[in-house]
Each structure stands twice: as structure tokens, then as C-alpha cells.
Coordinates of C-alpha atoms in Angstrom, one line a residue:
X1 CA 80.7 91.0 137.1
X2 CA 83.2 91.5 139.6
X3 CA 85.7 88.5 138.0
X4 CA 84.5 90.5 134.6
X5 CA 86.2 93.6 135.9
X6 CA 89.1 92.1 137.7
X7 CA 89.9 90.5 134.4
X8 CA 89.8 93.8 133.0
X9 CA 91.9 96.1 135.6
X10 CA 94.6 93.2 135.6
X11 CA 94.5 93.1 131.2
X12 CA 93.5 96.8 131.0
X13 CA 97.5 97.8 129.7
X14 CA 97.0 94.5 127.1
X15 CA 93.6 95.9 125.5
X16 CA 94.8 99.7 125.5
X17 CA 97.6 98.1 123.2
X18 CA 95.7 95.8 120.8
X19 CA 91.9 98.0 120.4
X20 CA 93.2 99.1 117.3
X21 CA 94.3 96.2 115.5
X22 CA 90.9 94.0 116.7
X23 CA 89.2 96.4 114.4
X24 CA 91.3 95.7 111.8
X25 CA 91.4 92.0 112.1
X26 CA 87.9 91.9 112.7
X27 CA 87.6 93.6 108.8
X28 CA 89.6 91.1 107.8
X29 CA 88.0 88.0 108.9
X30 CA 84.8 89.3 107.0
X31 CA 86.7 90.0 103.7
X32 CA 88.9 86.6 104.4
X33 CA 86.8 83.8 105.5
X34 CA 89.1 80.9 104.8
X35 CA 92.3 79.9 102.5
X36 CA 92.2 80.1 99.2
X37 CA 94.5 78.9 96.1
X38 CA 93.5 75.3 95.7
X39 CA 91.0 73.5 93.2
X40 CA 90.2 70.7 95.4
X41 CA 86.9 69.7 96.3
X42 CA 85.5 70.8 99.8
X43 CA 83.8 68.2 102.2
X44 CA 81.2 70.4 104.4
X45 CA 80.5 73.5 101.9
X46 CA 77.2 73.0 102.3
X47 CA 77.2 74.7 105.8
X48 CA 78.3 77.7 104.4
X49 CA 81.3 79.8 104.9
X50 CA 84.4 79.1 106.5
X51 CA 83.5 79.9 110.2
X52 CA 80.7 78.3 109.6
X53 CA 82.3 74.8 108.3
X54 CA 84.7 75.4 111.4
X55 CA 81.8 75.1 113.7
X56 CA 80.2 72.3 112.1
X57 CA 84.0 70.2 111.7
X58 CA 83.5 71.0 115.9
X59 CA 80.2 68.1 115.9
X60 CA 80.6 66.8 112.6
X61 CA 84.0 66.4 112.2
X62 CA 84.0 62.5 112.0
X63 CA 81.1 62.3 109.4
X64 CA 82.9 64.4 107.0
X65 CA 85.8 62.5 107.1
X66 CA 84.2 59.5 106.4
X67 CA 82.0 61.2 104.0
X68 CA 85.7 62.4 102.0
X69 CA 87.1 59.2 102.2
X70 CA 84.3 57.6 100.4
X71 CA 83.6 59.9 98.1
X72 CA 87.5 60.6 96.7
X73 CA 89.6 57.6 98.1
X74 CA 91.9 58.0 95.2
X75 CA 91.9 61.9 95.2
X76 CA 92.8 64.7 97.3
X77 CA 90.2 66.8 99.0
X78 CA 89.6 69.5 101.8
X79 CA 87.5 70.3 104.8
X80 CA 87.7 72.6 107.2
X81 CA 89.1 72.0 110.5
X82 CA 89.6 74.5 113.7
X83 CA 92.6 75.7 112.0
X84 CA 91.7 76.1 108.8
X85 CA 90.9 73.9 105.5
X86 CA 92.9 71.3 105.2
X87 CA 94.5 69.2 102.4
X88 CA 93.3 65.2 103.1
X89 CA 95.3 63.6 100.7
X90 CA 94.8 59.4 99.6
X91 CA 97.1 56.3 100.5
X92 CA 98.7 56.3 97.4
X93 CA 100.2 59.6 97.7
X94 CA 101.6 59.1 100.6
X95 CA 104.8 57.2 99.5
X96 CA 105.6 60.0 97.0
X97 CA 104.9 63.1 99.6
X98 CA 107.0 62.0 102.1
X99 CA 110.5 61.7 100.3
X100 CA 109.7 65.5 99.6
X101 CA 112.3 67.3 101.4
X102 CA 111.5 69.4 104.6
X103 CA 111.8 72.4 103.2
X104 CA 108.6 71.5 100.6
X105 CA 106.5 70.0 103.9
X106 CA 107.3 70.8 107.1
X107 CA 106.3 68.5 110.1
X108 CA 107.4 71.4 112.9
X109 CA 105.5 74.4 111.2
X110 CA 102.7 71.9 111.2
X111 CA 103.0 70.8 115.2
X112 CA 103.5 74.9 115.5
X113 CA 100.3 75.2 114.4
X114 CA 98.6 71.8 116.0
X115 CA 100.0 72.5 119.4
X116 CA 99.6 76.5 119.3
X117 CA 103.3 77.0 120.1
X118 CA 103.5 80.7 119.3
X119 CA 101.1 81.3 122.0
X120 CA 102.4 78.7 124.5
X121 CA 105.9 80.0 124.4
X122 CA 107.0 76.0 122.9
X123 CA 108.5 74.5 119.9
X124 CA 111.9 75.8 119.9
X125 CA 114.0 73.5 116.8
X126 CA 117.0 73.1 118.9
X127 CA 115.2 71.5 121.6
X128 CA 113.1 69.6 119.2
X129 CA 116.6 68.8 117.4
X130 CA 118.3 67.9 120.7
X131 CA 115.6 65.8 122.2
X132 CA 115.3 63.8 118.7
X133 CA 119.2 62.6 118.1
X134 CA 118.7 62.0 122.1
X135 CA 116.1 59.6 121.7
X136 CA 117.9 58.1 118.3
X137 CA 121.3 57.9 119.4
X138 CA 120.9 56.7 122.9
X139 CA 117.9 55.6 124.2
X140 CA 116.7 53.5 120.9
X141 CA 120.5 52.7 120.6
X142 CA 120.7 51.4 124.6
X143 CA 117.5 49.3 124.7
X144 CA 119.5 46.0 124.8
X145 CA 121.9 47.7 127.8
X146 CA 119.6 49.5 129.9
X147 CA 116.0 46.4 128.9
X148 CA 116.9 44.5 131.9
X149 CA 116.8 47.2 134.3
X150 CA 113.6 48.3 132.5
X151 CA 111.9 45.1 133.7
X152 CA 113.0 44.9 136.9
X153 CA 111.9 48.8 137.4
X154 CA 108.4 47.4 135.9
X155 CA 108.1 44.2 138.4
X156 CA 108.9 46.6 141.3
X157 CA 106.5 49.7 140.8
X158 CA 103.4 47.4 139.6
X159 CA 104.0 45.4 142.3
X160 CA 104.4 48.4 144.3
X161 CA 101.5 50.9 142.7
X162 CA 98.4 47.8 142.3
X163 CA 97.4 46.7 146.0
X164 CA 97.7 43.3 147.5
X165 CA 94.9 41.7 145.4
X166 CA 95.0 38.9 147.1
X167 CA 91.6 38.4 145.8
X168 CA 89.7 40.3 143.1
X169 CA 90.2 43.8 143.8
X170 CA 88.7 46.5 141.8
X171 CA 91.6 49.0 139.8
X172 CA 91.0 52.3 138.2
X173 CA 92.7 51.1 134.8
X174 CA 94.0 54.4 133.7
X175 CA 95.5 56.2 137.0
X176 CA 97.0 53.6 137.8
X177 CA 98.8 52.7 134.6
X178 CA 99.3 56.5 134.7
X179 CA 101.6 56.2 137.7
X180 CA 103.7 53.1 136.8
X181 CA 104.2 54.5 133.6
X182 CA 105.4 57.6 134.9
X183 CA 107.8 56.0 137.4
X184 CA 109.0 53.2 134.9
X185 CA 109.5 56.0 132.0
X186 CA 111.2 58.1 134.8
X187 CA 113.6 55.2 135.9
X188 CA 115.4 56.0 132.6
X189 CA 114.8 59.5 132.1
X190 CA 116.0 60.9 135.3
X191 CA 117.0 58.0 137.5
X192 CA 115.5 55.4 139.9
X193 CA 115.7 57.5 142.8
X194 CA 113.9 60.9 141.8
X195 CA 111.5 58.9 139.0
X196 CA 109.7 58.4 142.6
X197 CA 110.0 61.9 143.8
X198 CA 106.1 63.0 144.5
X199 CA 107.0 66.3 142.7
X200 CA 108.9 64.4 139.5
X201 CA 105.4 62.2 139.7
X202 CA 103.3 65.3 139.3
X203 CA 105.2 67.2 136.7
X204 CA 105.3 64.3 134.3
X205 CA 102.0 63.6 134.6
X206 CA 100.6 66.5 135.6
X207 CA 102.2 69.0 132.5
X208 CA 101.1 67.0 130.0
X209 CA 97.2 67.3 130.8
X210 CA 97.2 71.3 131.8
X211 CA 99.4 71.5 128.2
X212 CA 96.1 69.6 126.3
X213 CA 93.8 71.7 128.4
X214 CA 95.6 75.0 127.2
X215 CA 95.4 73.9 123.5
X216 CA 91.8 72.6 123.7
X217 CA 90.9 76.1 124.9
X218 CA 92.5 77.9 122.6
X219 CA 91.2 75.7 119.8
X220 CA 87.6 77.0 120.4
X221 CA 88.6 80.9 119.6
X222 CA 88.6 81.5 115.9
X223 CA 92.2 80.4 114.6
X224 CA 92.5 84.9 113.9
X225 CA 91.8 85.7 117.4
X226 CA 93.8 83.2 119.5
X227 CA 96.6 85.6 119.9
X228 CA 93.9 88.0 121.9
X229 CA 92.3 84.7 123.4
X230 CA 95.5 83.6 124.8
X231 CA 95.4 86.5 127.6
X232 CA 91.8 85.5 128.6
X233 CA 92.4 81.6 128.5
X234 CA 93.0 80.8 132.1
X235 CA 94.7 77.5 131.6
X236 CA 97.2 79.1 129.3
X237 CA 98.5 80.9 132.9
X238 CA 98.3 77.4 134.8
X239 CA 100.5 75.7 132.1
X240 CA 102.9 78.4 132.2
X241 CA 102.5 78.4 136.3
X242 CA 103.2 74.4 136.0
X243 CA 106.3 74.9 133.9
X244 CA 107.9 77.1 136.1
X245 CA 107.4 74.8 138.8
X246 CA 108.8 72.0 136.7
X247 CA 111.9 73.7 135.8
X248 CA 112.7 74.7 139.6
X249 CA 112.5 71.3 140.4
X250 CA 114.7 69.8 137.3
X251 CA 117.4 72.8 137.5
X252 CA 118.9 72.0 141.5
X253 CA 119.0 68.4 139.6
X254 CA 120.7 69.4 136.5
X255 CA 123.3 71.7 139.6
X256 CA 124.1 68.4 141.3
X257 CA 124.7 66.3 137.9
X258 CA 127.0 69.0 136.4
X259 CA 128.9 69.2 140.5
X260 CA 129.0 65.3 140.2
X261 CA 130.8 65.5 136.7
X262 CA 133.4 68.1 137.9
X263 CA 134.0 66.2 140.9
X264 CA 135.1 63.0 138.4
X265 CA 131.9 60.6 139.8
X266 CA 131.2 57.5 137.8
X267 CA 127.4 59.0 136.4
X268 CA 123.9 57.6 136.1
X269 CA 123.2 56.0 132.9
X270 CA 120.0 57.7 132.1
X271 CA 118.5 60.2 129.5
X272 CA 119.3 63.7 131.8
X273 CA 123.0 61.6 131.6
X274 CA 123.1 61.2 127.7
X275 CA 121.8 65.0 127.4
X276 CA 124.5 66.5 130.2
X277 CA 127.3 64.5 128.0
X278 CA 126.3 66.6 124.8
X279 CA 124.0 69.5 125.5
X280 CA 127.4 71.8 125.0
X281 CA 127.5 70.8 121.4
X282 CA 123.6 72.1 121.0
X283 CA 124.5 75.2 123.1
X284 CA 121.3 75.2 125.3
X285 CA 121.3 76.2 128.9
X286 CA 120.4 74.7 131.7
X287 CA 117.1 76.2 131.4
X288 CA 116.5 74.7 127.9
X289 CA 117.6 71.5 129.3
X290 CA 114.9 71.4 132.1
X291 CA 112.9 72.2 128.9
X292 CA 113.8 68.8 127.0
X293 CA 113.4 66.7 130.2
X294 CA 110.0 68.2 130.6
X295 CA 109.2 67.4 126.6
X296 CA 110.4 63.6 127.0
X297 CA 108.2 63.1 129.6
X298 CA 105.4 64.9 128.0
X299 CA 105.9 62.7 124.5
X300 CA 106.5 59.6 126.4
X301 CA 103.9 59.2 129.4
X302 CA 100.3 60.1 128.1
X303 CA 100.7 57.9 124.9
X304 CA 102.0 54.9 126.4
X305 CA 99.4 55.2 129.3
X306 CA 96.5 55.8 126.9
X307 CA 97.9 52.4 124.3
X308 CA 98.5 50.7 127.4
X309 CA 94.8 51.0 128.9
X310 CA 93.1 50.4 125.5
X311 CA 94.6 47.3 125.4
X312 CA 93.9 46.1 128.7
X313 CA 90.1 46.9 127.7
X314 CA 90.6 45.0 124.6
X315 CA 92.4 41.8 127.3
X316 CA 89.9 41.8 129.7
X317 CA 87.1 41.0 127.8
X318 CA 88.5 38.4 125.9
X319 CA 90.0 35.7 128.9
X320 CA 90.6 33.2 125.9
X321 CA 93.0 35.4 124.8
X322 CA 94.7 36.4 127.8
X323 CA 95.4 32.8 128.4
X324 CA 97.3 32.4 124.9
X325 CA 98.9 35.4 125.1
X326 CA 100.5 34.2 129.1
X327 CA 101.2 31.1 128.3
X328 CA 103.5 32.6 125.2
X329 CA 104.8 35.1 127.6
X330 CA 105.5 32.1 130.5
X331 CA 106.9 30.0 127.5
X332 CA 109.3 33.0 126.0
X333 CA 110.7 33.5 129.9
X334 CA 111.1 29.9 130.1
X335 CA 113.5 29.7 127.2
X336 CA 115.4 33.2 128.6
X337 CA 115.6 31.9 131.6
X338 CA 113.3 33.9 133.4
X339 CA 114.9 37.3 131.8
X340 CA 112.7 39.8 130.0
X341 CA 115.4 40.6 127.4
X342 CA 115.0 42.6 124.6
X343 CA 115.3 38.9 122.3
X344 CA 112.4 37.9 124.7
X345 CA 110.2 40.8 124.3
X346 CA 110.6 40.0 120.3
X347 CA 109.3 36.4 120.7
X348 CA 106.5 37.5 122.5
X349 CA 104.9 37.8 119.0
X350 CA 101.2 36.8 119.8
X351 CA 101.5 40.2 122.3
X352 CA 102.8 42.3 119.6
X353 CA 99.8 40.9 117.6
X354 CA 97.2 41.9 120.1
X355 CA 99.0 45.2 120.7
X356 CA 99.0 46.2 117.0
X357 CA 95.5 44.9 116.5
X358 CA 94.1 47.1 119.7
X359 CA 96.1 50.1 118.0
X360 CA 94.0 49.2 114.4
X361 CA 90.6 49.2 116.3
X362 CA 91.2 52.2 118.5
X363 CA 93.5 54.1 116.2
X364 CA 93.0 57.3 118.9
X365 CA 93.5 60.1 116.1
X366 CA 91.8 59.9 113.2
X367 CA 94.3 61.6 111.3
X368 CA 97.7 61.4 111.0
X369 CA 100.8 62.3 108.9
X370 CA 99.8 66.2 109.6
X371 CA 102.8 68.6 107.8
X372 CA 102.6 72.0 106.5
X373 CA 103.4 73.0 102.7
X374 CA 106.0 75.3 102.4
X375 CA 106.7 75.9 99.3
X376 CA 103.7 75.3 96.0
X377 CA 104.7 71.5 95.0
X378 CA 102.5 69.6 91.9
X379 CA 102.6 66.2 92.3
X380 CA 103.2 63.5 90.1
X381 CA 98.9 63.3 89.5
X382 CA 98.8 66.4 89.4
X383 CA 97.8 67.5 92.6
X384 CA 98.5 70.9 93.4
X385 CA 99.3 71.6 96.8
X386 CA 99.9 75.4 97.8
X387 CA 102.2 76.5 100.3
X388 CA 100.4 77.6 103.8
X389 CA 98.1 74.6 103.4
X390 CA 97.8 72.1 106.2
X391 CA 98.2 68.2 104.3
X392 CA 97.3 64.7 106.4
X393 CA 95.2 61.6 105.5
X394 CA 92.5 59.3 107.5
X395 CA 94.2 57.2 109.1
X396 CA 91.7 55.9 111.1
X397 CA 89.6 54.9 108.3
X398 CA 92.5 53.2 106.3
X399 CA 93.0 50.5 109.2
X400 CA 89.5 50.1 109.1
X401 CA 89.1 49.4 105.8
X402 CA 88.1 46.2 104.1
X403 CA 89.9 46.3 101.1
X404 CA 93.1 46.8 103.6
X405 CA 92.2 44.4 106.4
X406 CA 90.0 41.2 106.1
X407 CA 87.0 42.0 108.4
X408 CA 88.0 44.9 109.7
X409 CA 85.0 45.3 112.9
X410 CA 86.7 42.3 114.2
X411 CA 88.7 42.1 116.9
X412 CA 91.3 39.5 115.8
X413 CA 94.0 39.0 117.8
X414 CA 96.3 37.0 115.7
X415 CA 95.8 39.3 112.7
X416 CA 99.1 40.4 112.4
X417 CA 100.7 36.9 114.2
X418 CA 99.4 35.1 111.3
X419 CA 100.3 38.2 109.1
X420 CA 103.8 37.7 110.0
X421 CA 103.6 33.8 109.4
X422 CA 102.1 34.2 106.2
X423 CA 99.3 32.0 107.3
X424 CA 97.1 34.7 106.0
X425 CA 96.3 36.4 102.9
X426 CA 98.3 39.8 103.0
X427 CA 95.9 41.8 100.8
X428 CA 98.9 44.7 100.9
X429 CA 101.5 42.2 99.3
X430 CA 104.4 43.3 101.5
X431 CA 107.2 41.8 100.2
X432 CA 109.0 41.3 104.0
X433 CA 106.1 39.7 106.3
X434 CA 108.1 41.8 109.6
X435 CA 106.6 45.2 108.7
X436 CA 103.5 43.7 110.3
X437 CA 105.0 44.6 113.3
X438 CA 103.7 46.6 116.4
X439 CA 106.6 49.6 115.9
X440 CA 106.6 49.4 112.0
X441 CA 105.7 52.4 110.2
X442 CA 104.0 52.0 106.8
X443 CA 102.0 54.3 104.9
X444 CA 98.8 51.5 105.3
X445 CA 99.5 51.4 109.4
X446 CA 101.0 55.3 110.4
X447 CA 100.0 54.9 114.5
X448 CA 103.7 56.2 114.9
X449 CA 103.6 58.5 112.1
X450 CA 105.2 57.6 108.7
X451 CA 108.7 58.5 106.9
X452 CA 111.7 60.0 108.5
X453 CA 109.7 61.7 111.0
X454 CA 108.1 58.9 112.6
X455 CA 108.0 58.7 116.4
X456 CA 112.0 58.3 117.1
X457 CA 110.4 56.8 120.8
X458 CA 108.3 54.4 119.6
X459 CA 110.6 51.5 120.3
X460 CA 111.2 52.3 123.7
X461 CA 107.6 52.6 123.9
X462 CA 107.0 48.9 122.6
X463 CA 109.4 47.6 124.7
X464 CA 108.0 49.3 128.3
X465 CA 104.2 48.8 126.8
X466 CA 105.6 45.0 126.8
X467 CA 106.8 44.6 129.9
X468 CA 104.0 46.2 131.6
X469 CA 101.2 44.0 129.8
X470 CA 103.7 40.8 130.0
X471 CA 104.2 41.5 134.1
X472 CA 100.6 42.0 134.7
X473 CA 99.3 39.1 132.7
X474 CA 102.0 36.7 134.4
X475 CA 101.3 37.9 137.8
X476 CA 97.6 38.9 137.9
X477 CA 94.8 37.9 136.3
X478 CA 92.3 40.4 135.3
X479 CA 87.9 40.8 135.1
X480 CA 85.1 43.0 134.2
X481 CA 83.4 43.9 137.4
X482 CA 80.5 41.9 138.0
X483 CA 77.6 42.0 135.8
X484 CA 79.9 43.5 133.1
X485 CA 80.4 41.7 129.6
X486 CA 81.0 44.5 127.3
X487 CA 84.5 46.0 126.4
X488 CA 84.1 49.5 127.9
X489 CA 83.4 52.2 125.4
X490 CA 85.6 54.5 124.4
X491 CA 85.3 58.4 124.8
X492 CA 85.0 60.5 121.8
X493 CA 86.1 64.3 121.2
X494 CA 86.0 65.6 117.7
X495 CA 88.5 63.5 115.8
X496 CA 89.9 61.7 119.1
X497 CA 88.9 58.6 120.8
X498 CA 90.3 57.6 124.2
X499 CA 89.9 54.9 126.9
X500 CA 87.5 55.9 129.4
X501 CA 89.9 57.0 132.3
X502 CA 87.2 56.7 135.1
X503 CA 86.6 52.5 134.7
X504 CA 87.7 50.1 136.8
X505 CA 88.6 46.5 136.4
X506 CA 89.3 43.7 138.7
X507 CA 92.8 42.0 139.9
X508 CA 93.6 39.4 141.2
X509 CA 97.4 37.9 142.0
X510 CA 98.1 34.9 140.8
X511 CA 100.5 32.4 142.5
X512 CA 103.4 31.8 140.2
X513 CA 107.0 31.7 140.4
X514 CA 107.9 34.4 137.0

């Protein structure tokens, strides 16, 4: 009662404000119990209205979508998620929907209302504009500069981050990727000498978890009450605690870059660098700037760390395969001499194939392509889809399908290797055998999103994911802990799965030259 009432004195000004307008919304919300406008049919009616469907998508989420999918694989449909009903749309649409121009769907109204950015104070379009041509125009651009320094950075801090192992040694798999992604990732973003800073550590790392924590919260009040909800959600606070913090430590940096610049000092080549060179044609202060650093690490690290760790799972269980893919890996260095290039990392196309094959079995979201209609479009079927509506597709259960891959429950790690080769049927007939490849966007295979709004980091995540997996598997080798046969199982939430970031496996160093 007491945290009830302190709660209470310290919103009392906040609920004086709003009493009114509860009552009001409240009306609402009985008169208005879900969108309306579209002749599609609905997956989940049958638990009744739309808060009700909303609680139900909360357990039952997965089993509707599979239910849709089955039912209209060649035909839109809707269900209702925790933001309202949603437009799932078929595979065949796709190619036709996303040459509409932005102003028809809108990927960043969408990720407004995904990631709750009115309430969280985020999604600013210059930032999102700046941190994109970033990304495009220099980091994608300077893989082949800045790839050597990339490995060495990732033969350092593994070596540095895993103990001695100097015989099997049990590793938490996810914290510890965690950190060498964070300080490899940093290497480039902000330099090799803060990317070890204890406070750069946490901020990278630790922003990105209170930011899912203050989303998943506010995802449990009803979609019309959030706005209230937001002043009684206590990680909303923390995240906005955390990114003060993070921005008093990036702006003395940002200070001492700008002072270096005046004072004519040959610079870092680095992201902070490449933004500092053209944040005065964007206009954004130095505050805005902290802002974008914070963004790159938050797009960057979790994703990497969590593609990383699946595969590892999907490694350690299979030591045929590891074998294979290190002798490719030993094999590739042999013929560069001994340099991870950026040609290197390309022949290593057995690892691409186990890479894009643990992304097919653990495709993490089940959904993907999410935009927002913004203005009515009919498409060429005749679908009608209305603006406000929220449109995606089922990912998940496209790259699990058998009419798309040959036995799709398998775990077949030179699926896309021999998919490239064209020592395999390719039951989607595409017409250059490269699009089988680990950062290729398709509408079958849309891990990094599809169209011109597909990740813009992906290859600079291919490449790092790489050199990680190639530098562990060439200096370690790598066990289930005793007793232990099965590929751990991965956790579930709603329409998520992730690695289980609690399991351990065993290393061991091996004695090799590379």
C-alpha cells in the first residue's frame, strides 16, 4: 500500500490532468473494439471481440498463424495482435507490395508503432535518415578497408574474453558472445580504445535489453491505454535513466573529436568519424548524435549476438560438421595467406551455408516485412488494404515450408552450398544461384527484411558473425557438457524464439598455428 500511494503523491499532478479523458476513452473502447474497413477474413474470431482475440494472440499467437497460413496461403487474412488486427498477406504479394512507394506503406510509422516510440521519446526520421546513409555509404562501403582490422579486433578480444581453456572449460554461450560482440562492433563504431571502456560495454549492451524490457511492458496495457500506462511502467523510467547516462558518456567523446578536428589531427577511421564528417549537413546536435551512436549499437549488438549463439547451438551438436566447415575455413586462410579478407570470408561458402541454414530453422520472429498503410491501395488481386492497417507475412512458416525447401525439419547444412552449386533442385527457380546467400534478401528468405528497406547493416553483420564463428572454430574446439546430446531448446515468447541465454558449452584450445 505504501509503494501504492507513493506512486500516487509522485503522479497525483499526471492523474488530476488525464481523469477526464480516461472516462472518455474508456467509452470509446466499448463502442470501438478493434479496426474496422477490411473484408478479410479473421483468424481467432471465435474468442470473441477484439480485446478478447488480443488476449488470446498473447498464448495463442503461434497457432493462429499457422492456422492462417494454412487455411489462405494464397490470400490475405487478419488476426489480432497486441496492437491491433493485422493484415498477414501471402508470398506472392510480396513482390508487388514492396515497389509501392513509401508514402502508400510506411516501414517507420510501422516501427513507431512496434517499438512504442511515441511513448519512449524515439524514432526521430532524421536520425533514422542519418544513421541509414551512415551505414550505406560508409560502413557497407568500407568493409574491404577497415575487414582486416575487423579480424584482428576479433582474434584479440576472443582470445581475450574466453579463458585459457587449456582443457575443456565450460562457457556461458550467450554472455560471452555478448561481450566480444559488443567490443568487436565497438572497435568500428567508436574506436579500439573506448569499445573497451567498462561504461561503453554497459551502454551497448545494457540499452538495448532495458529498451525490449520497456516495450514488452508496455505491450501488455491495451494498445488505448499505453499513453496512461507509460507513467506507471517502471522500466519506461530506467530506459530513459539509461539513456541519459549513455549520452553523458558519448557527448565529452563527441567534445574531444570535434577539439581534435579543429586542432587539424589526422582522425580515427570509425563510424562516430564518418558521422562527425557529415552530421552538419543533417543539422543534428551533438545530443542527436550521442542519439545515433546509441541506435547503431542498439541495431547492431543484440542481433548479431542472438544469430551468433543459435548457430553455435546448431555447431556443437553436429562435430561432423564443425570439422568440414574448419577445414574450409583452414583451407580459405591457406590460399589468403593467413588473412581474413573480405575475398576470404566469401569463399568460406560451407559457413555461409550453415549460417543461412541455422537462420531458416530458428527464423527468431515469426513475422516479418511489418509496414503500415498509409494511404487505401487495391492490389492487382484485388486485395484491399486500408490505410491505418498494420501489413506483414509469416515468415517463419515460409522457410519452413515444404513446397519452398526440400525437407524442411532437417537440419542440412549444405542446403544452400549445394543451392549455390546447383547440385540441388532449386524448387524457387532463381535464375542467379548467388541469392542463396547468407545476406541475400528475397521475398522466400526476408531474415534481413525484404525490398529497399532491408537491414542496410546486414553485411557488416555477415562479415563480423564470420569472423567470430571462423576464429572460434580454428582456435577451439567446442562440446555439449557431459551427458548432453540434444541441441539446446530454444526459448519461446509469443511470436519470438531465442537461444537460451543461460547454457553453457565447453571449450577447448586447440594447438594450431592460424
Amino acid at each position: 500500500m505504501d509503494q501504492v500511494a507513493s506512486i500516487l503523491e509522485e503522479r497525483g499532478p499526471v492523474l488530476a490532468s488525464i481523469a477526464v479523458i480516461v472516462t472518455s476513452v474508456f467509452i470509446a473502447s466499448l463502442l470501438f473494439g478493434g479496426n474496422s474497413g477490411v473484408n478479410l477474413p479473421l483468424v481467432g474470431g471465435e474468442y470473441g471481440n477484439a480485446e478478447k482475440r488480443r488476449k488470446a494472440f498473447i498464448t495463442n499467437g503461434l497457432e493462429f498463424y499457422k492456422k492462417g497460413y494454412e487455411m489462405f496461403k494464397s490470400k490475405a487474412w487478419r488476426v489480432t495482435g497486441l496492437d491491433g488486427d493485422r493484415i498477414v498477406l501471402p508470398r506472392h504479394l510480396l513482390e508487388e507490395v514492396r515497389q509501392l512507394p513509401d508514402d502508400i506503406i510506411d516501414i517507420n510509422k510501422a516501427f513507431d508503432v512496434i517499438n512504442e516510440h511515441k511513448h519512449l521519446n524515439m524514432g526521430d526520421r532524421k536520425i533514422t535518415e542519418f544513421l541509414v546513409h551512415i551505414i550505406r555509404g560508409d560502413l557497407t562501403r568500407g568493409l574491404p578497408r577497415i575487414n582486416s582490422r575487423l579480424s584482428a579486433e576479433t582474434k584479440r578480444t576472443i582470445h581475450e574474453i574466453l579463458p585459457p581453456c587449456e582443457d575443456w572449460t565450460p562457457v556461458v554461450a550467450y554472455q560471452t558472445v555478448l561481450q566480444i560482440v559488443a567490443i568487436v562492433s565497438g572497435s568500428i563504431f567508436i574506436g579500439s580504445e573506448l569499445c573497451r571502456s567498462p561504461d561503453y560495454i554497459k551502454s551497448s549492451i545494457g540499452y538495448t535489453l532495458d529498451f525490449l524490457d520497456a516495450v514488452t511492458k508496455l505491450k501488455q496495457w491495451n494498445k488505448r491505454w499505453r499513453w496512461i500506462g507509460r507513467y506507471f511502467t517502471p522500466e519506461v523510467d530506467k530506459l530513459f535513466e539509461e539513456r541519459k547516462k549513455a549520452h553523458n558518456f558519448l557527448k565529452p567523446v563527441i567534445a574531444q573529436r570535434r577539439a581534435a578536428m579543429k586542432a587539424g589531427q589526422e582522425m580515427p577511421d570509425d563510424s562516430l568519424q564518418w558521422m562527425l564528417n557529415k552530421v552538419d549537413e543533417y543539422g543534428l546536435s551533438d545530443e542527436a548524435l550521442a542519439e545515433t551512436q546509441l541506435n547503431l549499437s542498439m541495431a547492431a549488438i543484440h542481433t548479431t549476438t542472438l544469430t551468433v549463439t543459435l548457430i553455435l547451438y546448431d555447431l556443437v551438436v553436429r562435430p561432423d560438421i564443425i570439422e568440414e566447415v574448419r577445414k574450409e575455413i583452414r583451407s580459405v586462410l591457406a590460399a589468403n595467406d593467413g588473412v581474413m579478407t573480405s575475398h576470404a570470408l566469401f569463399e568460406m561458402k560451407l559457413l555461409d551455408s550453415v549460417m543461412k541454414e541455422s537462420q531458416r530453422v530458428n527464423p527468431g520472429s515469426l513475422i516479418r516485412f511489418q509496414r503500415m498503410v498509409a494511404k487505401d491501395v487495391t492490389l492487382s488481386d484485388g486485395t484491399h488494404l486500408p490505410a491505418g492497417f498494420m501489413i506483414e507475412t509469416a515468415h517463419a512458416l515460409t522457410v519452413q515450408d515444404p513446397t519452398v525447401y526440400e525437407n524442411p525439419e532437417k537440419f542440412d547444412a549444405r542446403r544452400f552450398l549445394n543451392l549455390r552449386n546447383g547440385t540441388t533442385e532449386d524448387k524457387l527457380g532463381y535464375k542467379n544461384r548467388e541469392q542463396h546467400q547468407f545476406v541475400t534478401v528475397t521475398k522466400d528468405f526476408m531474415h534481413f527484411g525484404y525490398g529497399r528497406h532491408a537491414c542496410p547493416g546486414r553485411f557488416f553483420a555477415a562479415n563480423e558473425i564470420k569472423l567470430i564463428l571462423a576464429r572460434i572454430l580454428v582456435d577451439y574446439d567446442i562440446r555439449m557438457p557431459d551427458g548432453l546430446t540434444e541441441r539446446y531448446a530454444n526459448l519461446k515468447m509469443g511470436t519470438d524464439a531465442f537461444p537460451d541465454p543461460t547454457k553453457e558449452v565447453l571449450f577447448k584450445r586447440v594447438k594450431t598455428d592460424a
